[in-house]
């Protein structure tokens, strides 16, 4: 087989065989296919799509590129959650400790930022000393000790995805449904879970802008997971505006902690509890969703979820006191307001534009080897449905480079649109797919 022939075949709209797909993944993982050929393959898939069989073969090949972890030594049903990515989407940092506090193991392998969205790993690395590069032995030890682990793709777990994930980010192929399914499900099926809850975002700040596309992605992942013997549920959730009020790595750590302490914004708290409730039910920790929601709220009220988060920070080498004293987290040198250009009720808050602005401040990557500034970001004061007077602060920008602030100030202000009449807040959960 030759990579160029397989690229041409997919470019021309033909279905690839499992052997051809396995060849591309294995050869790329072994550095025998260069980035430029894999980028061409990704773009061919982006434009020509894949059949259900091709997508399953891609997922299988990526999963088999490394070790498929056996967690049978850890008692209980192992449950994870994955989001397709959004702006201000920090639910993993809240959900994992809450579910783990019930005794259900949560082995979570997360990713870095893609495009205009932030990554769980980048946020966690805002905590001084926190290690996301645990070995498999350390990963299992963390699960034994705390019932949870928050790590990135290791050399052992789906190594093909680790390379492809970074390449997609800088070649404009992030939004391809087969590539998303392969990326997400290969990691999740390799990490030793029994069940999975998927948070599939839709709206202007999501990769899937149209709800129909998000539903197609959700069904593809649910079907792939079930074909591999896992119990999978997907929730279609809103991403027409940022989730919560804080956008930026260290800032999102702060908002996650505040939510675990019962002081988080309503939308972030509600969605976190809803996703965690499905995890709890799949893990056998509650007979009904209502029972699960009630149990999770009590864990927030008692502080048990926050204590669990401190535990995993300590176990993974981080500074647990940074969750109490936020001055120990990275802090930007400057903070400045962005003034409203109009008055009325916020009718639109372009999440993608906000995400791109925060990325330009230094919180995200525009190339694979870019260094992230964990301290920068935006704290929103207004969201959809809120009333605004012209000149009033829409939010506070945390920045280090004045030139970068000047380049994004108008972007942030322009992300807001106003209506003279009251506006209803968006529905958080649009559909559940089982």
Short mmCIF file of C-alpha atoms in Angstrom, two decimals:
data_model
loop_
_atom_site.label_atom_id
_atom_site.label_comp_id
_atom_site.label_asym_id
_atom_site.label_seq_id
_atom_site.Cartn_x
_atom_site.Cartn_y
_atom_site.Cartn_z
CA UNK A 1 0.00 0.00 0.00
CA UNK A 2 1.01 3.61 -0.57
CA UNK A 3 -0.31 6.60 1.33
CA UNK A 4 -0.70 8.66 -1.85
CA UNK A 5 -3.00 6.03 -3.40
CA UNK A 6 -5.19 5.94 -0.29
CA UNK A 7 -5.35 9.74 -0.17
CA UNK A 8 -6.35 9.83 -3.86
CA UNK A 9 -9.01 7.16 -3.33
CA UNK A 10 -10.62 9.12 -0.51
CA UNK A 11 -10.19 12.40 -2.40
CA UNK A 12 -12.24 10.87 -5.21
CA UNK A 13 -15.03 9.90 -2.82
CA UNK A 14 -14.45 6.16 -2.61
CA UNK A 15 -14.88 4.16 0.59
CA UNK A 16 -11.65 2.90 2.13
CA UNK A 17 -11.19 -0.63 3.42
CA UNK A 18 -10.39 -1.29 7.10
CA UNK A 19 -6.92 -2.43 5.97
CA UNK A 20 -6.27 0.84 4.15
CA UNK A 21 -7.39 2.90 7.14
CA UNK A 22 -5.31 0.77 9.52
CA UNK A 23 -2.30 1.25 7.23
CA UNK A 24 -2.60 5.05 7.31
CA UNK A 25 -2.93 5.15 11.10
CA UNK A 26 -0.16 2.62 11.79
CA UNK A 27 2.30 4.21 9.37
CA UNK A 28 1.62 7.73 10.64
CA UNK A 29 1.98 6.60 14.26
CA UNK A 30 5.36 5.09 13.36
CA UNK A 31 6.53 8.30 11.61
CA UNK A 32 6.65 6.56 8.23
CA UNK A 33 4.00 8.93 6.82
CA UNK A 34 4.85 12.64 7.11
CA UNK A 35 2.54 15.31 8.48
CA UNK A 36 1.84 16.76 5.05
CA UNK A 37 0.41 13.49 3.75
CA UNK A 38 -1.71 12.94 6.84
CA UNK A 39 -2.91 16.54 6.56
CA UNK A 40 -3.97 15.77 2.98
CA UNK A 41 -5.73 12.61 4.16
CA UNK A 42 -7.55 14.57 6.86
CA UNK A 43 -8.67 17.17 4.34
CA UNK A 44 -9.91 14.45 1.97
CA UNK A 45 -11.94 12.96 4.82
CA UNK A 46 -13.20 16.43 5.72
CA UNK A 47 -14.64 17.00 2.25
CA UNK A 48 -15.61 13.42 1.31
CA UNK A 49 -16.77 12.15 4.73
CA UNK A 50 -16.71 8.49 5.81
CA UNK A 51 -19.29 5.75 6.02
CA UNK A 52 -20.29 4.29 9.39
CA UNK A 53 -18.04 1.31 8.63
CA UNK A 54 -15.06 3.55 7.78
CA UNK A 55 -15.60 5.59 10.94
CA UNK A 56 -15.69 2.43 13.06
CA UNK A 57 -12.53 1.16 11.34
CA UNK A 58 -10.80 4.49 11.97
CA UNK A 59 -11.76 4.39 15.64
CA UNK A 60 -10.58 0.79 15.98
CA UNK A 61 -7.26 1.53 14.28
CA UNK A 62 -6.61 4.56 16.47
CA UNK A 63 -7.55 2.65 19.62
CA UNK A 64 -5.30 -0.27 18.68
CA UNK A 65 -2.36 2.07 18.00
CA UNK A 66 -1.58 1.80 21.70
CA UNK A 67 -2.53 -0.07 24.83
CA UNK A 68 -6.17 -0.80 25.68
CA UNK A 69 -6.21 -0.47 29.45
CA UNK A 70 -7.68 -3.16 31.69
CA UNK A 71 -9.17 -1.63 34.84
CA UNK A 72 -10.95 -4.77 36.01
CA UNK A 73 -8.84 -4.73 39.20
CA UNK A 74 -10.64 -1.53 40.25
CA UNK A 75 -14.13 -2.37 41.58
CA UNK A 76 -17.22 -0.66 40.24
CA UNK A 77 -18.45 0.48 36.85
CA UNK A 78 -16.00 2.95 35.37
CA UNK A 79 -17.74 5.97 33.85
CA UNK A 80 -16.36 8.97 31.96
CA UNK A 81 -17.71 12.13 30.34
CA UNK A 82 -16.49 13.90 27.23
CA UNK A 83 -17.37 17.24 25.68
CA UNK A 84 -16.92 18.06 22.01
CA UNK A 85 -15.57 21.45 23.08
CA UNK A 86 -16.86 24.90 23.74
CA UNK A 87 -15.92 28.30 25.10
CA UNK A 88 -15.80 28.40 28.90
CA UNK A 89 -16.62 24.68 29.00
CA UNK A 90 -15.02 23.56 32.25
CA UNK A 91 -17.59 20.95 33.33
CA UNK A 92 -15.05 18.10 33.48
CA UNK A 93 -13.28 19.86 36.35
CA UNK A 94 -16.55 19.88 38.30
CA UNK A 95 -18.12 16.61 37.23
CA UNK A 96 -15.14 14.29 37.77
CA UNK A 97 -14.66 15.11 41.49
CA UNK A 98 -18.41 15.10 42.17
CA UNK A 99 -18.93 11.64 40.64
CA UNK A 100 -15.73 10.28 42.18
CA UNK A 101 -16.94 11.52 45.58
CA UNK A 102 -19.82 9.03 45.29
CA UNK A 103 -17.32 6.17 44.91
CA UNK A 104 -17.77 5.65 41.16
CA UNK A 105 -14.39 5.47 39.38
CA UNK A 106 -13.86 8.25 36.81
CA UNK A 107 -10.87 7.53 34.53
CA UNK A 108 -10.69 10.70 32.43
CA UNK A 109 -8.34 11.15 29.51
CA UNK A 110 -8.70 14.69 28.20
CA UNK A 111 -7.33 16.86 25.43
CA UNK A 112 -5.79 20.25 24.84
CA UNK A 113 -7.40 23.28 23.25
CA UNK A 114 -8.55 22.99 19.66
CA UNK A 115 -9.21 26.10 17.59
CA UNK A 116 -11.17 28.67 19.56
CA UNK A 117 -12.02 26.30 22.43
CA UNK A 118 -10.02 25.65 25.58
CA UNK A 119 -8.71 22.26 26.67
CA UNK A 120 -9.10 20.55 30.03
CA UNK A 121 -5.38 19.73 30.19
CA UNK A 122 -4.37 23.35 29.59
CA UNK A 123 -6.68 24.44 32.41
CA UNK A 124 -5.32 21.82 34.80
CA UNK A 125 -1.74 22.87 34.04
CA UNK A 126 -2.65 26.31 35.39
CA UNK A 127 -2.41 24.68 38.83
CA UNK A 128 1.26 24.85 39.86
CA UNK A 129 2.90 21.43 39.66
CA UNK A 130 -0.15 19.57 38.31
CA UNK A 131 0.94 16.64 36.13
CA UNK A 132 -1.24 15.44 33.29
CA UNK A 133 1.49 13.15 31.91
CA UNK A 134 1.05 10.26 34.36
CA UNK A 135 2.31 6.82 33.42
CA UNK A 136 -0.27 4.04 33.25
CA UNK A 137 0.93 2.76 36.63
CA UNK A 138 0.44 6.23 38.15
CA UNK A 139 -2.93 6.53 36.42
CA UNK A 140 -4.15 3.30 38.03
CA UNK A 141 -2.69 4.31 41.39
CA UNK A 142 -4.60 7.61 41.28
CA UNK A 143 -7.80 5.74 40.47
CA UNK A 144 -7.25 3.39 43.41
CA UNK A 145 -6.50 6.25 45.79
CA UNK A 146 -9.01 8.91 44.77
CA UNK A 147 -11.45 7.11 42.40
CA UNK A 148 -10.48 9.50 39.63
CA UNK A 149 -7.61 10.51 37.35
CA UNK A 150 -7.25 13.48 34.98
CA UNK A 151 -4.58 12.83 32.37
CA UNK A 152 -3.72 13.45 28.74
CA UNK A 153 -3.05 11.03 25.94
CA UNK A 154 0.08 9.13 26.88
CA UNK A 155 2.46 7.35 24.55
CA UNK A 156 0.66 4.14 25.54
CA UNK A 157 -2.96 5.30 25.08
CA UNK A 158 -4.13 5.95 21.51
CA UNK A 159 -0.80 7.49 20.43
CA UNK A 160 -2.16 7.96 16.91
CA UNK A 161 -4.76 10.36 18.24
CA UNK A 162 -2.19 12.36 20.16
CA UNK A 163 -0.47 13.19 16.85
CA UNK A 164 -3.64 13.63 14.84
CA UNK A 165 -5.25 15.85 17.49
CA UNK A 166 -2.49 18.44 17.23
CA UNK A 167 -2.37 18.23 13.42
CA UNK A 168 -6.12 18.78 13.03
CA UNK A 169 -5.90 21.93 15.12
CA UNK A 170 -3.56 23.67 12.66
CA UNK A 171 -4.91 22.31 9.35
CA UNK A 172 -8.57 23.43 9.62
CA UNK A 173 -9.90 19.87 9.85
CA UNK A 174 -11.21 19.99 13.41
CA UNK A 175 -14.90 19.90 12.42
CA UNK A 176 -14.86 16.62 10.44
CA UNK A 177 -17.36 14.23 12.07
CA UNK A 178 -15.45 10.97 11.35
CA UNK A 179 -12.20 12.51 12.64
CA UNK A 180 -13.97 13.77 15.76
CA UNK A 181 -15.56 10.36 16.39
CA UNK A 182 -12.24 8.59 15.89
CA UNK A 183 -10.42 11.02 18.17
CA UNK A 184 -12.90 10.94 21.01
CA UNK A 185 -13.94 7.32 20.96
CA UNK A 186 -10.46 5.85 20.45
CA UNK A 187 -9.29 7.49 23.69
CA UNK A 188 -12.46 6.68 25.59
CA UNK A 189 -12.57 3.04 24.51
CA UNK A 190 -8.88 2.62 25.34
CA UNK A 191 -9.07 4.04 28.86
CA UNK A 192 -10.89 1.12 30.46
CA UNK A 193 -14.40 2.53 30.90
CA UNK A 194 -17.74 0.71 31.02
CA UNK A 195 -19.98 3.68 30.22
CA UNK A 196 -19.67 7.16 28.74
CA UNK A 197 -21.69 10.38 28.81
CA UNK A 198 -21.13 12.68 25.84
CA UNK A 199 -21.72 16.43 25.92
CA UNK A 200 -22.16 17.38 22.26
CA UNK A 201 -22.17 21.15 21.85
CA UNK A 202 -24.16 23.02 19.23
CA UNK A 203 -24.35 26.71 18.41
CA UNK A 204 -22.10 29.54 17.28
CA UNK A 205 -19.30 28.61 19.72
CA UNK A 206 -19.33 24.88 18.93
CA UNK A 207 -17.60 23.04 16.13
CA UNK A 208 -21.03 21.78 15.13
CA UNK A 209 -22.90 25.05 14.51
CA UNK A 210 -26.13 23.42 13.34
CA UNK A 211 -28.14 21.25 15.70
CA UNK A 212 -28.68 18.67 12.92
CA UNK A 213 -24.89 18.26 12.53
CA UNK A 214 -24.42 17.97 16.29
CA UNK A 215 -27.09 15.30 16.44
CA UNK A 216 -25.41 13.41 13.60
CA UNK A 217 -22.11 13.50 15.50
CA UNK A 218 -23.80 12.41 18.73
CA UNK A 219 -25.51 9.46 17.07
CA UNK A 220 -22.26 8.42 15.35
CA UNK A 221 -20.44 8.35 18.69
CA UNK A 222 -23.27 6.58 20.52
CA UNK A 223 -23.47 3.94 17.77
CA UNK A 224 -19.69 3.46 17.68
CA UNK A 225 -19.53 3.06 21.46
CA UNK A 226 -22.39 0.59 21.59
CA UNK A 227 -20.84 -1.42 18.74
CA UNK A 228 -17.77 -1.72 20.98
CA UNK A 229 -19.84 -2.97 23.93
CA UNK A 230 -20.07 0.26 25.95
CA UNK A 231 -23.14 2.02 27.32
CA UNK A 232 -23.19 5.51 25.85
CA UNK A 233 -25.58 8.47 26.23
CA UNK A 234 -25.22 11.84 24.49
CA UNK A 235 -26.68 15.21 25.47
CA UNK A 236 -26.98 17.99 22.89
CA UNK A 237 -26.20 21.20 24.79
CA UNK A 238 -26.13 24.91 24.01
CA UNK A 239 -22.99 26.73 22.95
CA UNK A 240 -24.48 29.94 21.54
CA UNK A 241 -22.74 31.76 24.37
CA UNK A 242 -19.83 30.86 26.67
CA UNK A 243 -20.63 28.46 29.50
CA UNK A 244 -20.25 30.18 32.86
CA UNK A 245 -18.68 33.62 33.17
CA UNK A 246 -14.93 32.92 33.11
CA UNK A 247 -12.99 32.16 29.91
CA UNK A 248 -9.26 31.41 30.14
CA UNK A 249 -7.22 28.67 31.77
CA UNK A 250 -6.49 29.78 35.34
CA UNK A 251 -9.73 31.79 35.43
CA UNK A 252 -11.71 28.65 34.61
CA UNK A 253 -9.99 26.77 37.43
CA UNK A 254 -11.26 29.48 39.77
CA UNK A 255 -14.83 29.24 38.45
CA UNK A 256 -14.78 25.45 38.70
CA UNK A 257 -13.69 25.64 42.35
CA UNK A 258 -16.34 28.26 43.07
CA UNK A 259 -18.95 25.96 41.53
CA UNK A 260 -17.81 23.02 43.66
CA UNK A 261 -18.15 25.34 46.67
CA UNK A 262 -21.75 26.15 45.69
CA UNK A 263 -20.99 29.64 44.39
CA UNK A 264 -20.89 29.01 40.66
CA UNK A 265 -23.09 30.59 37.96
CA UNK A 266 -26.48 28.98 37.35
CA UNK A 267 -25.84 27.70 33.82
CA UNK A 268 -22.52 26.02 34.68
CA UNK A 269 -23.90 24.51 37.88
CA UNK A 270 -27.06 23.21 36.22
CA UNK A 271 -25.29 21.60 33.26
CA UNK A 272 -22.59 20.06 35.46
CA UNK A 273 -25.21 18.46 37.70
CA UNK A 274 -27.18 17.21 34.69
CA UNK A 275 -24.18 15.56 33.03
CA UNK A 276 -22.97 14.11 36.32
CA UNK A 277 -26.47 12.74 37.03
CA UNK A 278 -26.35 10.63 33.87
CA UNK A 279 -22.88 9.41 34.86
CA UNK A 280 -24.14 8.51 38.32
CA UNK A 281 -27.07 6.58 36.90
CA UNK A 282 -24.88 4.69 34.39
CA UNK A 283 -22.42 3.90 37.16
CA UNK A 284 -25.09 2.44 39.43
CA UNK A 285 -24.90 5.26 41.97
CA UNK A 286 -28.56 6.22 41.65
CA UNK A 287 -31.73 4.50 40.47
CA UNK A 288 -33.19 7.62 38.86
CA UNK A 289 -31.92 10.91 37.48
CA UNK A 290 -33.82 12.85 40.15
CA UNK A 291 -32.13 10.81 42.87
CA UNK A 292 -28.76 11.42 41.19
CA UNK A 293 -29.33 15.18 40.95
CA UNK A 294 -30.29 15.38 44.62
CA UNK A 295 -27.22 13.40 45.65
CA UNK A 296 -24.93 15.62 43.59
CA UNK A 297 -26.38 18.83 45.03
CA UNK A 298 -25.73 17.48 48.53
CA UNK A 299 -22.09 16.80 47.59
CA UNK A 300 -21.73 20.44 46.56
CA UNK A 301 -23.41 21.68 49.73
CA UNK A 302 -21.25 19.48 51.96
CA UNK A 303 -18.03 20.40 50.14
CA UNK A 304 -17.24 16.74 49.39
CA UNK A 305 -16.78 17.45 45.68
CA UNK A 306 -14.30 20.24 46.41
CA UNK A 307 -12.35 18.02 48.84
CA UNK A 308 -12.14 15.34 46.13
CA UNK A 309 -10.76 17.90 43.68
CA UNK A 310 -8.09 18.86 46.22
CA UNK A 311 -7.23 15.17 46.63
CA UNK A 312 -6.61 14.59 42.93
CA UNK A 313 -4.59 17.82 42.65
CA UNK A 314 -2.35 16.57 45.46
CA UNK A 315 -2.04 13.04 44.01
CA UNK A 316 -1.11 14.41 40.57
CA UNK A 317 1.60 16.65 41.95
CA UNK A 318 -0.28 19.95 42.05
CA UNK A 319 -0.60 22.58 44.75
CA UNK A 320 -3.95 21.94 46.53
CA UNK A 321 -3.65 25.27 48.36
CA UNK A 322 -4.02 27.04 45.02
CA UNK A 323 -7.68 26.00 45.13
CA UNK A 324 -8.06 27.98 48.36
CA UNK A 325 -5.71 30.88 47.66
CA UNK A 326 -6.21 31.94 44.04
CA UNK A 327 -3.15 34.21 44.18
CA UNK A 328 -1.11 31.01 43.87
CA UNK A 329 -2.53 30.52 40.36
CA UNK A 330 -1.08 32.39 37.35
CA UNK A 331 -2.30 36.01 37.35
CA UNK A 332 -2.26 38.56 34.54
CA UNK A 333 -0.50 41.87 35.14
CA UNK A 334 -3.39 43.98 33.83
CA UNK A 335 -7.19 43.95 34.07
CA UNK A 336 -9.35 46.30 32.00
CA UNK A 337 -13.08 46.59 31.19
CA UNK A 338 -14.73 46.32 27.79
CA UNK A 339 -17.58 48.83 27.46
CA UNK A 340 -20.95 48.11 25.84
CA UNK A 341 -21.44 49.73 22.43
CA UNK A 342 -25.22 49.82 22.85
CA UNK A 343 -28.10 49.53 25.30
CA UNK A 344 -30.94 47.05 25.75
CA UNK A 345 -31.04 43.34 26.45
CA UNK A 346 -28.24 41.06 25.28
CA UNK A 347 -29.75 39.11 22.38
CA UNK A 348 -26.55 37.49 21.08
CA UNK A 349 -23.16 36.73 22.57
CA UNK A 350 -20.99 35.18 19.90
CA UNK A 351 -19.14 32.45 21.78
CA UNK A 352 -16.72 31.73 18.94
CA UNK A 353 -15.71 35.38 18.70
CA UNK A 354 -15.13 35.45 22.46
CA UNK A 355 -13.08 32.25 22.21
CA UNK A 356 -10.94 33.66 19.41
CA UNK A 357 -10.37 36.89 21.32
CA UNK A 358 -9.19 35.01 24.42
CA UNK A 359 -7.00 32.85 22.19
CA UNK A 360 -5.40 36.01 20.73
CA UNK A 361 -4.65 37.16 24.26
CA UNK A 362 -2.44 34.07 24.51
CA UNK A 363 -4.77 31.52 26.12
CA UNK A 364 -4.82 29.22 23.07
CA UNK A 365 -2.63 27.95 20.24
CA UNK A 366 -2.37 29.05 16.64
CA UNK A 367 0.28 26.40 15.95
CA UNK A 368 1.25 23.07 17.53
CA UNK A 369 4.30 24.34 19.41
CA UNK A 370 2.75 27.60 20.69
CA UNK A 371 3.25 28.38 24.39
CA UNK A 372 0.06 29.12 26.31
CA UNK A 373 -0.31 32.00 28.75
CA UNK A 374 -2.38 30.46 31.54
CA UNK A 375 -3.08 33.77 33.25
CA UNK A 376 -5.01 35.63 30.54
CA UNK A 377 -8.72 35.55 29.78
CA UNK A 378 -12.08 37.25 30.18
CA UNK A 379 -14.59 37.50 33.01
CA UNK A 380 -18.05 38.19 31.59
CA UNK A 381 -20.42 40.49 33.44
CA UNK A 382 -23.28 40.21 30.93
CA UNK A 383 -24.83 37.27 29.07
CA UNK A 384 -27.88 36.63 26.90
CA UNK A 385 -31.03 38.04 28.49
CA UNK A 386 -29.21 40.53 30.74
CA UNK A 387 -29.98 44.27 30.52
CA UNK A 388 -27.17 46.63 29.53
CA UNK A 389 -26.64 50.40 29.46
CA UNK A 390 -24.28 51.79 26.83
CA UNK A 391 -20.80 52.27 28.26
CA UNK A 392 -21.40 49.73 31.03
CA UNK A 393 -18.67 47.05 31.42
CA UNK A 394 -19.55 43.86 29.55
CA UNK A 395 -16.63 42.09 31.16
CA UNK A 396 -13.08 42.41 32.43
CA UNK A 397 -10.12 41.40 30.26
CA UNK A 398 -7.10 39.87 32.04
CA UNK A 399 -4.02 40.45 29.88
CA UNK A 400 -0.24 40.83 29.91
CA UNK A 401 0.45 42.43 26.52
CA UNK A 402 -1.27 45.83 25.98
CA UNK A 403 -1.02 45.40 22.20
CA UNK A 404 -2.97 42.15 22.42
CA UNK A 405 -5.63 43.80 24.55
CA UNK A 406 -6.06 46.56 21.97
CA UNK A 407 -6.42 43.96 19.22
CA UNK A 408 -9.25 42.10 20.98
CA UNK A 409 -11.17 44.91 22.71
CA UNK A 410 -13.38 45.60 19.69
CA UNK A 411 -13.78 41.86 19.03
CA UNK A 412 -15.21 41.32 22.50
CA UNK A 413 -17.49 44.37 22.34
CA UNK A 414 -18.65 43.32 18.87
CA UNK A 415 -19.59 39.83 20.08
CA UNK A 416 -22.57 41.37 21.90
CA UNK A 417 -25.81 42.31 20.14
CA UNK A 418 -28.74 44.04 21.83
CA UNK A 419 -32.52 44.00 21.62
CA UNK A 420 -34.86 46.73 22.88
CA UNK A 421 -37.18 44.08 24.32
CA UNK A 422 -36.48 41.31 26.88
CA UNK A 423 -34.74 38.17 25.56
CA UNK A 424 -35.20 34.61 26.83
CA UNK A 425 -32.10 32.77 28.03
CA UNK A 426 -31.05 29.76 25.88
CA UNK A 427 -32.14 26.23 26.75
CA UNK A 428 -29.09 24.38 28.10
CA UNK A 429 -30.01 20.79 27.17
CA UNK A 430 -31.67 20.49 23.79
CA UNK A 431 -31.92 16.72 23.37
CA UNK A 432 -30.82 13.42 24.95
CA UNK A 433 -29.73 10.64 22.60
CA UNK A 434 -29.60 7.09 23.86
#
